[in-house]
Short mmCIF file of C-alpha atoms and ligand atoms in Angstrom, two decimals:
data_model
loop_
_atom_site.label_atom_id
_atom_site.label_comp_id
_atom_site.label_asym_id
_atom_site.label_seq_id
_atom_site.Cartn_x
_atom_site.Cartn_y
_atom_site.Cartn_z
CA MET A 89 -61.15 61.01 16.59
CA SER A 90 -59.37 62.94 16.89
CA THR A 91 -56.13 64.34 17.06
CA ASN A 92 -57.48 66.15 20.10
CA ASP A 93 -58.00 62.93 21.98
CA LYS A 94 -54.92 63.01 24.18
CA THR A 95 -55.22 59.25 24.84
CA TYR A 96 -53.87 58.51 21.40
CA PHE A 97 -51.90 61.62 20.57
CA ILE A 98 -48.37 62.83 21.16
CA ASP A 99 -46.70 65.80 19.49
CA ALA A 100 -42.96 65.28 19.73
CA GLN A 101 -42.37 68.97 19.19
CA THR A 102 -44.58 70.32 21.92
CA GLY A 103 -45.08 69.91 25.65
CA THR A 104 -46.16 66.27 25.26
CA SER A 105 -42.82 65.37 23.66
CA PHE A 106 -42.03 61.72 23.04
CA ASN A 107 -40.68 59.88 26.05
CA THR A 108 -39.57 56.27 25.60
CA GLU A 109 -40.26 55.30 29.21
CA ILE A 110 -43.83 56.60 29.04
CA PHE A 111 -44.28 54.98 25.64
CA LEU A 112 -43.16 51.55 26.90
CA LYS A 113 -45.26 51.83 30.05
CA HIS A 114 -48.48 53.11 28.53
CA TYR A 115 -48.54 52.36 24.80
CA TRP A 116 -46.28 49.48 23.70
CA GLN A 117 -48.52 46.44 23.11
CA GLN A 118 -51.39 48.30 24.78
CA LYS A 119 -52.75 51.11 22.65
CA PRO A 120 -51.99 52.90 19.40
CA VAL A 121 -50.71 56.44 19.24
CA ILE A 122 -50.01 59.05 16.62
CA ILE A 123 -46.71 60.77 17.25
CA LYS A 124 -46.69 63.99 15.24
CA ASN A 125 -43.27 65.33 14.22
CA PHE A 126 -41.40 62.29 15.50
CA PHE A 127 -38.73 62.90 12.87
CA PRO A 128 -38.26 66.66 12.53
CA ASN A 129 -37.44 67.74 8.94
CA PHE A 130 -37.81 64.20 7.65
CA ALA A 131 -35.96 63.48 4.39
CA ASP A 132 -36.67 60.25 2.51
CA PRO A 133 -33.54 58.09 2.16
CA ILE A 134 -35.09 56.20 -0.76
CA ASP A 135 -37.67 56.86 -3.49
CA GLU A 136 -40.18 54.90 -5.54
CA ASN A 137 -37.62 54.23 -8.27
CA ASP A 138 -35.26 52.61 -5.77
CA LEU A 139 -38.18 50.53 -4.51
CA ALA A 140 -39.10 49.49 -8.05
CA GLY A 141 -35.48 48.46 -8.61
CA LEU A 142 -35.56 46.23 -5.52
CA ALA A 143 -38.92 44.77 -6.55
CA GLN A 144 -37.33 43.38 -9.72
CA GLU A 145 -34.84 41.28 -7.75
CA SER A 146 -35.70 37.62 -7.24
CA ASP A 147 -34.41 37.49 -3.65
CA VAL A 148 -36.47 40.51 -2.54
CA ASP A 149 -39.96 40.01 -1.11
CA ALA A 150 -42.13 42.57 -2.91
CA ARG A 151 -45.70 42.92 -4.12
CA ILE A 152 -48.01 45.40 -5.78
CA ILE A 153 -51.55 45.64 -4.47
CA SER A 154 -53.91 47.54 -6.70
CA ASN A 155 -57.54 48.46 -6.81
CA ARG A 156 -59.08 48.85 -10.25
CA GLN A 157 -62.64 50.11 -10.15
CA GLY A 158 -63.30 48.27 -6.91
CA ASN A 159 -61.48 45.06 -7.90
CA TRP A 160 -58.40 44.07 -5.94
CA HIS A 161 -55.28 42.65 -7.63
CA VAL A 162 -52.03 41.39 -6.15
CA GLU A 163 -48.86 40.97 -8.16
CA GLN A 164 -46.17 39.09 -6.28
CA GLY A 165 -42.53 40.02 -6.99
CA PRO A 166 -40.16 39.84 -8.68
CA ILE A 167 -42.06 42.39 -10.75
CA SER A 168 -41.12 42.59 -14.41
CA ASP A 169 -44.11 44.37 -15.95
CA PHE A 170 -44.78 47.51 -13.91
CA GLU A 171 -47.09 48.96 -16.53
CA GLU A 172 -49.45 46.03 -16.09
CA ALA A 173 -49.10 45.76 -12.29
CA CYS A 174 -49.46 49.50 -11.64
CA ARG A 175 -52.90 50.00 -13.13
CA GLY A 176 -55.60 51.67 -11.02
CA LYS A 177 -54.74 52.85 -7.54
CA TRP A 178 -51.71 50.91 -6.44
CA THR A 179 -49.26 50.33 -3.62
CA LEU A 180 -45.81 48.80 -4.08
CA LEU A 181 -44.61 47.12 -0.87
CA VAL A 182 -41.05 45.89 -0.35
CA GLN A 183 -40.01 43.86 2.71
CA GLY A 184 -36.61 43.88 4.39
CA VAL A 185 -35.40 47.11 2.79
CA ASP A 186 -32.97 47.55 5.72
CA LYS A 187 -31.04 44.53 4.38
CA TYR A 188 -30.48 46.12 0.98
CA VAL A 189 -30.29 49.88 1.53
CA PRO A 190 -27.90 51.06 4.27
CA ASP A 191 -29.29 54.62 4.03
CA VAL A 192 -32.56 53.59 5.73
CA ALA A 193 -30.74 52.69 8.99
CA PRO A 194 -31.45 56.14 10.58
CA ILE A 195 -35.18 55.36 10.39
CA LEU A 196 -34.71 52.33 12.66
CA ALA A 197 -32.27 53.98 15.07
CA PRO A 198 -34.78 56.00 17.20
CA PHE A 199 -36.75 52.82 17.91
CA SER A 200 -33.81 51.05 19.57
CA PHE A 201 -35.57 51.36 22.93
CA VAL A 202 -37.17 48.07 21.85
CA PRO A 203 -34.46 45.36 21.77
CA ASP A 204 -33.09 44.29 18.40
CA TRP A 205 -34.27 40.72 18.70
CA ARG A 206 -37.89 41.96 18.63
CA LEU A 207 -37.31 43.89 15.42
CA ASP A 208 -38.23 42.04 12.27
CA ASP A 209 -37.58 44.33 9.35
CA LEU A 210 -38.28 47.61 7.64
CA MET A 211 -40.93 47.37 4.95
CA VAL A 212 -41.27 50.36 2.64
CA SER A 213 -44.33 51.09 0.55
CA PHE A 214 -45.10 53.61 -2.14
CA SER A 215 -48.78 54.30 -2.68
CA THR A 216 -50.52 56.49 -5.21
CA THR A 217 -53.23 59.01 -4.42
CA GLY A 218 -56.42 57.21 -3.38
CA ALA A 219 -54.61 53.88 -2.85
CA GLY A 220 -54.19 51.71 0.24
CA VAL A 221 -54.12 48.02 1.04
CA GLY A 222 -57.52 48.13 2.75
CA ALA A 223 -58.53 47.82 6.40
CA HIS A 224 -56.72 44.93 8.05
CA ILE A 225 -55.29 43.55 11.28
CA ASP A 226 -51.64 42.59 11.80
CA GLN A 227 -50.36 40.16 14.43
CA TYR A 228 -47.31 42.31 15.08
CA ASP A 229 -46.47 45.74 16.44
CA VAL A 230 -45.61 48.32 13.81
CA PHE A 231 -44.43 51.91 13.68
CA LEU A 232 -45.72 53.47 10.47
CA VAL A 233 -43.38 56.29 9.55
CA GLN A 234 -44.79 58.74 7.02
CA GLY A 235 -42.30 59.77 4.38
CA LYS A 236 -43.12 62.08 1.52
CA GLY A 237 -46.77 62.73 0.70
CA LYS A 238 -49.81 62.56 2.95
CA ARG A 239 -51.80 59.64 4.24
CA ARG A 240 -54.93 59.40 6.32
CA TRP A 241 -54.53 56.67 8.94
CA ARG A 242 -57.46 55.30 10.85
CA VAL A 243 -56.97 52.87 13.73
CA GLY A 244 -59.74 51.06 15.62
CA LYS A 245 -60.00 48.96 18.76
CA PRO A 246 -59.47 45.16 18.77
CA ALA A 247 -62.79 43.32 18.30
CA ASP A 248 -64.30 40.42 16.45
CA TYR A 249 -64.37 41.98 12.99
CA LYS A 250 -65.75 40.28 9.92
CA GLU A 251 -62.88 39.11 7.75
CA VAL A 252 -63.15 39.53 4.00
CA CYS A 253 -60.82 38.18 1.32
CA PRO A 254 -61.38 40.23 -1.84
CA HIS A 255 -58.38 38.42 -3.34
CA PRO A 256 -56.78 35.09 -2.28
CA LYS A 257 -53.69 36.97 -1.10
CA LEU A 258 -55.54 39.75 0.75
CA ARG A 259 -57.09 39.50 4.20
CA GLN A 260 -59.08 42.57 5.05
CA ILE A 261 -61.77 43.37 7.60
CA GLU A 262 -65.08 45.09 7.29
CA GLY A 263 -65.87 48.42 8.94
CA PHE A 264 -64.33 49.52 12.18
CA GLU A 265 -64.91 52.57 14.35
CA PRO A 266 -61.68 54.58 14.47
CA VAL A 267 -60.18 55.84 17.70
CA ILE A 268 -57.45 57.50 15.63
CA ASP A 269 -58.27 59.30 12.40
CA VAL A 270 -55.38 61.46 11.39
CA THR A 271 -53.59 62.88 8.39
CA CYS A 272 -49.92 61.99 8.51
CA GLU A 273 -47.30 64.26 7.07
CA PRO A 274 -43.57 63.62 6.59
CA GLY A 275 -41.94 62.64 9.88
CA ASP A 276 -45.18 61.66 11.66
CA VAL A 277 -45.41 58.16 13.11
CA VAL A 278 -48.39 55.97 13.93
CA TYR A 279 -47.75 53.13 16.36
CA VAL A 280 -50.17 50.20 15.97
CA PRO A 281 -50.10 47.29 18.47
CA PRO A 282 -50.99 43.76 17.33
CA GLY A 283 -54.70 43.17 16.83
CA TRP A 284 -55.73 46.81 16.28
CA PRO A 285 -57.39 47.28 12.87
CA HIS A 286 -55.93 50.00 10.68
CA ASP A 287 -56.34 51.50 7.26
CA GLY A 288 -54.13 53.97 5.42
CA ALA A 289 -55.70 55.95 2.59
CA THR A 290 -53.26 57.90 0.49
CA ILE A 291 -54.08 61.57 0.10
CA GLU A 292 -50.93 62.44 -1.87
CA ASP A 293 -48.47 59.93 -3.37
CA SER A 294 -46.77 58.56 -0.26
CA LEU A 295 -43.83 56.63 1.03
CA THR A 296 -44.52 54.71 4.26
CA TYR A 297 -41.79 53.03 6.29
CA SER A 298 -43.15 50.18 8.44
CA VAL A 299 -40.86 49.28 11.32
CA GLY A 300 -42.23 45.80 11.99
CA TYR A 301 -41.69 43.56 15.01
CA ARG A 302 -41.89 39.86 15.69
CA ALA A 303 -43.21 37.88 18.62
CA PRO A 304 -42.61 34.13 18.47
CA ASP A 305 -45.66 31.94 19.06
CA ASN A 306 -45.48 28.51 20.68
CA LEU A 307 -45.19 26.79 17.33
CA GLN A 308 -42.04 28.79 16.61
CA LEU A 309 -40.68 28.10 20.09
CA ALA A 310 -41.39 24.41 19.55
CA GLU A 311 -39.30 24.64 16.37
CA SER A 312 -36.35 25.83 18.48
CA LEU A 313 -36.95 22.87 20.76
CA ALA A 314 -37.04 20.51 17.78
CA MET A 315 -33.81 22.04 16.45
CA MET A 316 -32.11 21.34 19.76
CA LEU A 317 -33.44 17.77 19.96
CA ASP A 318 -32.44 17.18 16.35
CA LYS A 319 -28.87 17.96 17.31
CA GLY A 320 -29.15 15.14 19.85
CA ALA A 321 -29.24 17.35 22.93
CA ARG A 322 -31.54 16.68 25.90
CA ASN A 323 -33.66 14.10 24.06
CA TYR A 324 -34.78 12.47 27.31
CA ARG A 325 -36.93 9.35 27.31
CA PHE A 326 -39.76 8.47 29.67
CA THR A 327 -38.87 6.13 32.54
CA ASP A 328 -41.12 4.67 35.24
CA ALA A 329 -39.11 2.41 37.51
CA GLY A 330 -40.93 1.61 40.76
CA ARG A 331 -44.44 2.18 39.43
CA ALA A 332 -47.36 1.47 41.75
CA ILE A 333 -49.98 -1.20 40.99
CA GLN A 334 -53.10 0.34 39.42
CA SER A 335 -56.72 -0.81 39.41
CA SER A 336 -57.14 -0.96 35.60
CA SER A 337 -54.56 -1.25 32.86
CA ALA A 338 -56.67 1.17 30.77
CA LEU A 339 -56.31 3.87 33.37
CA VAL A 340 -53.88 6.72 32.66
CA ASN A 341 -52.37 8.07 35.82
CA ALA A 342 -52.19 11.80 36.36
CA SER A 343 -48.66 11.21 37.65
CA ASP A 344 -47.63 9.72 34.27
CA ILE A 345 -48.91 12.82 32.49
CA ALA A 346 -47.10 15.01 35.01
CA ALA A 347 -43.90 13.02 34.42
CA LEU A 348 -44.24 13.37 30.63
CA LYS A 349 -44.72 17.11 30.96
CA GLN A 350 -41.78 17.31 33.36
CA GLN A 351 -39.61 15.47 30.81
CA LEU A 352 -40.28 18.27 28.33
CA ILE A 353 -39.96 21.00 30.97
CA ASP A 354 -36.50 19.65 31.90
CA ALA A 355 -35.45 19.90 28.25
CA ILE A 356 -36.86 23.44 28.07
CA ASN A 357 -35.03 24.42 31.25
CA SER A 358 -31.70 23.21 29.89
CA GLU A 359 -28.90 25.49 28.74
CA ASP A 360 -29.04 23.77 25.35
CA PHE A 361 -32.55 25.11 24.86
CA THR A 362 -31.42 28.59 25.89
CA LEU A 363 -28.79 28.40 23.15
CA SER A 364 -31.31 27.16 20.64
CA LEU A 365 -33.68 30.01 21.55
CA LEU A 366 -30.91 32.59 21.24
CA GLU A 367 -29.96 31.25 17.82
CA ALA A 368 -33.59 31.53 16.70
CA MET A 369 -33.89 35.03 18.19
CA SER A 370 -30.89 36.16 16.16
CA GLU A 371 -32.19 34.59 12.95
CA GLN A 372 -32.85 37.39 10.46
CA GLY A 373 -33.41 35.31 7.37
CA VAL A 374 -30.46 37.08 5.80
CA PRO A 375 -29.20 34.91 2.98
CA GLU A 376 -25.53 34.08 3.35
CA PHE A 377 -23.53 35.73 0.61
CA PRO A 378 -20.29 33.82 1.06
CA LEU A 379 -17.27 35.51 -0.43
CA GLU A 380 -16.18 33.94 -3.67
CA ASP A 381 -12.58 34.06 -2.55
CA GLU A 382 -12.61 33.21 1.13
CA VAL A 383 -10.35 35.28 3.33
CA THR A 384 -8.00 33.62 5.78
CA LEU A 385 -7.58 34.40 9.43
CA GLU A 386 -4.06 35.55 8.65
CA GLN A 387 -5.30 38.01 6.04
CA ILE A 388 -7.92 39.50 8.37
CA SER A 389 -5.36 39.70 11.22
CA ASN A 390 -2.88 41.52 9.00
CA GLU A 391 -5.50 43.92 7.66
CA PHE A 392 -6.80 44.61 11.14
CA ALA A 393 -3.28 45.29 12.41
CA ALA A 394 -2.75 47.61 9.42
CA GLY A 395 -5.71 49.75 10.49
CA ILE A 396 -8.36 48.49 8.03
CA SER A 397 -11.96 48.92 9.28
CA PHE A 398 -14.89 46.50 9.12
CA ALA A 399 -18.65 47.04 9.51
CA PRO A 400 -21.78 44.88 9.48
CA ALA A 401 -23.53 44.37 6.15
CA PRO A 402 -26.79 46.39 5.82
CA GLY A 403 -29.52 45.18 8.14
CA ILE A 404 -27.31 42.78 10.12
CA ARG A 405 -28.13 43.04 13.82
CA ALA A 406 -26.03 40.85 16.09
CA LEU A 407 -27.22 39.85 19.56
CA ILE A 408 -24.95 39.44 22.54
CA CYS A 409 -25.23 37.79 25.96
CA ASP A 410 -22.73 39.01 28.50
CA GLY A 411 -22.58 35.84 30.59
CA LYS A 412 -24.69 37.34 33.38
CA ARG A 413 -27.91 36.00 34.91
CA GLY A 414 -27.27 32.49 33.65
CA LEU A 415 -27.10 33.37 29.97
CA PRO A 416 -24.05 31.93 28.22
CA ARG A 417 -21.49 34.49 27.06
CA ALA A 418 -21.79 34.53 23.27
CA LEU A 419 -22.45 36.56 20.15
CA TYR A 420 -25.30 35.53 17.82
CA VAL A 421 -25.51 36.48 14.17
CA ASN A 422 -28.33 35.35 11.90
CA GLY A 423 -28.82 32.05 13.72
CA SER A 424 -25.16 31.24 14.48
CA GLN A 425 -23.50 31.31 17.87
CA PHE A 426 -19.96 32.52 18.59
CA ALA A 427 -18.90 31.85 22.18
CA PHE A 428 -16.17 34.02 23.68
CA ALA A 429 -14.18 34.36 26.91
CA LYS A 430 -14.71 37.15 29.44
CA SER A 431 -11.38 38.70 28.43
CA ASP A 432 -12.81 39.18 24.91
CA GLN A 433 -15.98 40.87 26.08
CA GLU A 434 -14.99 44.42 25.08
CA TRP A 435 -14.15 43.46 21.51
CA PHE A 436 -17.29 41.40 21.08
CA GLU A 437 -19.40 44.23 22.47
CA VAL A 438 -18.00 46.59 19.84
CA LEU A 439 -18.70 43.98 17.17
CA ALA A 440 -22.29 43.53 18.39
CA SER A 441 -22.89 47.28 18.57
CA GLY A 442 -22.69 47.44 14.78
CA ALA A 443 -20.09 50.20 14.96
CA VAL A 444 -17.29 50.54 12.45
CA LEU A 445 -14.59 48.31 13.83
CA ASN A 446 -10.83 48.75 13.69
CA ALA A 447 -7.72 48.10 15.75
CA THR A 448 -8.15 51.33 17.73
CA CYS A 449 -11.59 50.42 19.17
CA CYS A 450 -10.26 48.73 22.32
CA GLN A 451 -7.11 49.04 24.35
CA ASP A 452 -6.18 45.36 24.43
CA ALA A 453 -5.12 43.64 21.24
CA PRO A 454 -7.85 41.43 19.74
CA SER A 455 -7.58 37.74 20.57
CA PHE A 456 -7.34 34.81 18.20
CA THR A 457 -11.03 33.95 18.94
CA PHE A 458 -12.14 37.45 18.06
CA LEU A 459 -10.21 37.57 14.78
CA GLU A 460 -11.41 34.07 13.93
CA THR A 461 -15.03 35.16 14.51
CA LEU A 462 -14.51 38.26 12.37
CA THR A 463 -13.02 36.10 9.62
CA THR A 464 -16.07 33.80 9.67
CA LEU A 465 -18.44 36.78 9.64
CA VAL A 466 -16.60 38.33 6.68
CA ASN A 467 -16.61 35.02 4.81
CA ASN A 468 -20.37 34.66 5.40
CA GLY A 469 -20.97 38.14 4.06
CA TYR A 470 -22.31 39.40 7.42
CA TRP A 471 -19.41 41.81 7.98
CA GLU A 472 -17.57 43.67 5.27
CA TRP A 473 -14.71 46.04 4.71
CA ALA A 474 -15.83 49.52 5.70
CA GLU A 475 -15.31 52.47 3.46
CA ASP A 476 -13.27 55.22 5.07
C1 SIN B 544 -48.78 50.16 3.81
O1 SIN B 544 -47.65 50.64 3.90
O2 SIN B 544 -49.59 50.58 2.98
C2 SIN B 544 -49.24 49.07 4.70
C3 SIN B 544 -48.67 49.11 6.04
C4 SIN B 544 -49.56 48.39 7.05
O3 SIN B 544 -50.70 48.67 7.16
O4 SIN B 544 -49.09 47.51 7.79
CO1 CO B 545 -50.83 46.80 8.65
#
């Protein structure tokens, strides 16, 4: 490589400074890039002890991947015996850290040029000197943000690589020619598009923050369709009144196949499917933490009027459609839809922005619908009382 190869290199602190428009046009989903100094004076918002604490929780997705004299081991969380799991050269990886640690939010913020619905989660790893999870290919875009320590990242071009499984839970690939081979220091970022092999070897004990994306495949889209049909919407049935005589009863007409496909296309083109898609796009897999003592609409209204503030729980990212271009006006939170009237738009936009919310945010008083939505969100644990 080389860091000299301008094709794959940006230094955010020099003349080639990071530009989101250029990035989206020339790199996103197209080619990897190392962005040196993306975060100037980077300070880790979390450390390996915090990560180890999360890895002990049963609702947190964590694992330790270690290499002991050439043999790979994987310990799936919750981890109870760190001494055993952390033998050899090891990496502790924790998914969805943004949902548990509000302090990591500033790491996601600069990537908001990609819409929230594409963002999956923030995975954080701690790896010891000499460790790494091996060369592999991911199906999703990722920004690898280097925290403390130093890591050598190599990234190669997509190709038909030989897959190896040195452990049932590890899918690695054999040997690739790197187009990027760089040592990352705190604040540097490597962007890797789906399908590009990569390998991070730890030079000095490192924290790596992986801003990971999602891209639904047809199977997932079909699940949204099934969800809609399950609710009884648009479950059309084939009809064929006025059929023409055909030469053989065994013959399948192309027009019948076209009609069957059209039946499905009509369901896909319905507004019900749009709603189902939007619900799936807002699904974050955040477990509901319903309040033990549910709050009433009256309580929330009174608190709001008294100047109390509310904010989304860590990692909650609401989606909003403003009623334009045929998309129904509604807020979506973790798979649930909250429709609202045009007159409520300003309040719902503040809610969706994730900002701290109080009675002074908009000029008009909040409506019943808005306060009712806020009450539901608080009761589901998606919004909470904000500290002043
Ligand atoms: C890691 O943090 O070690 C793995 C990140 C990745 O390669 O996707
Ligand atoms: Co990866």
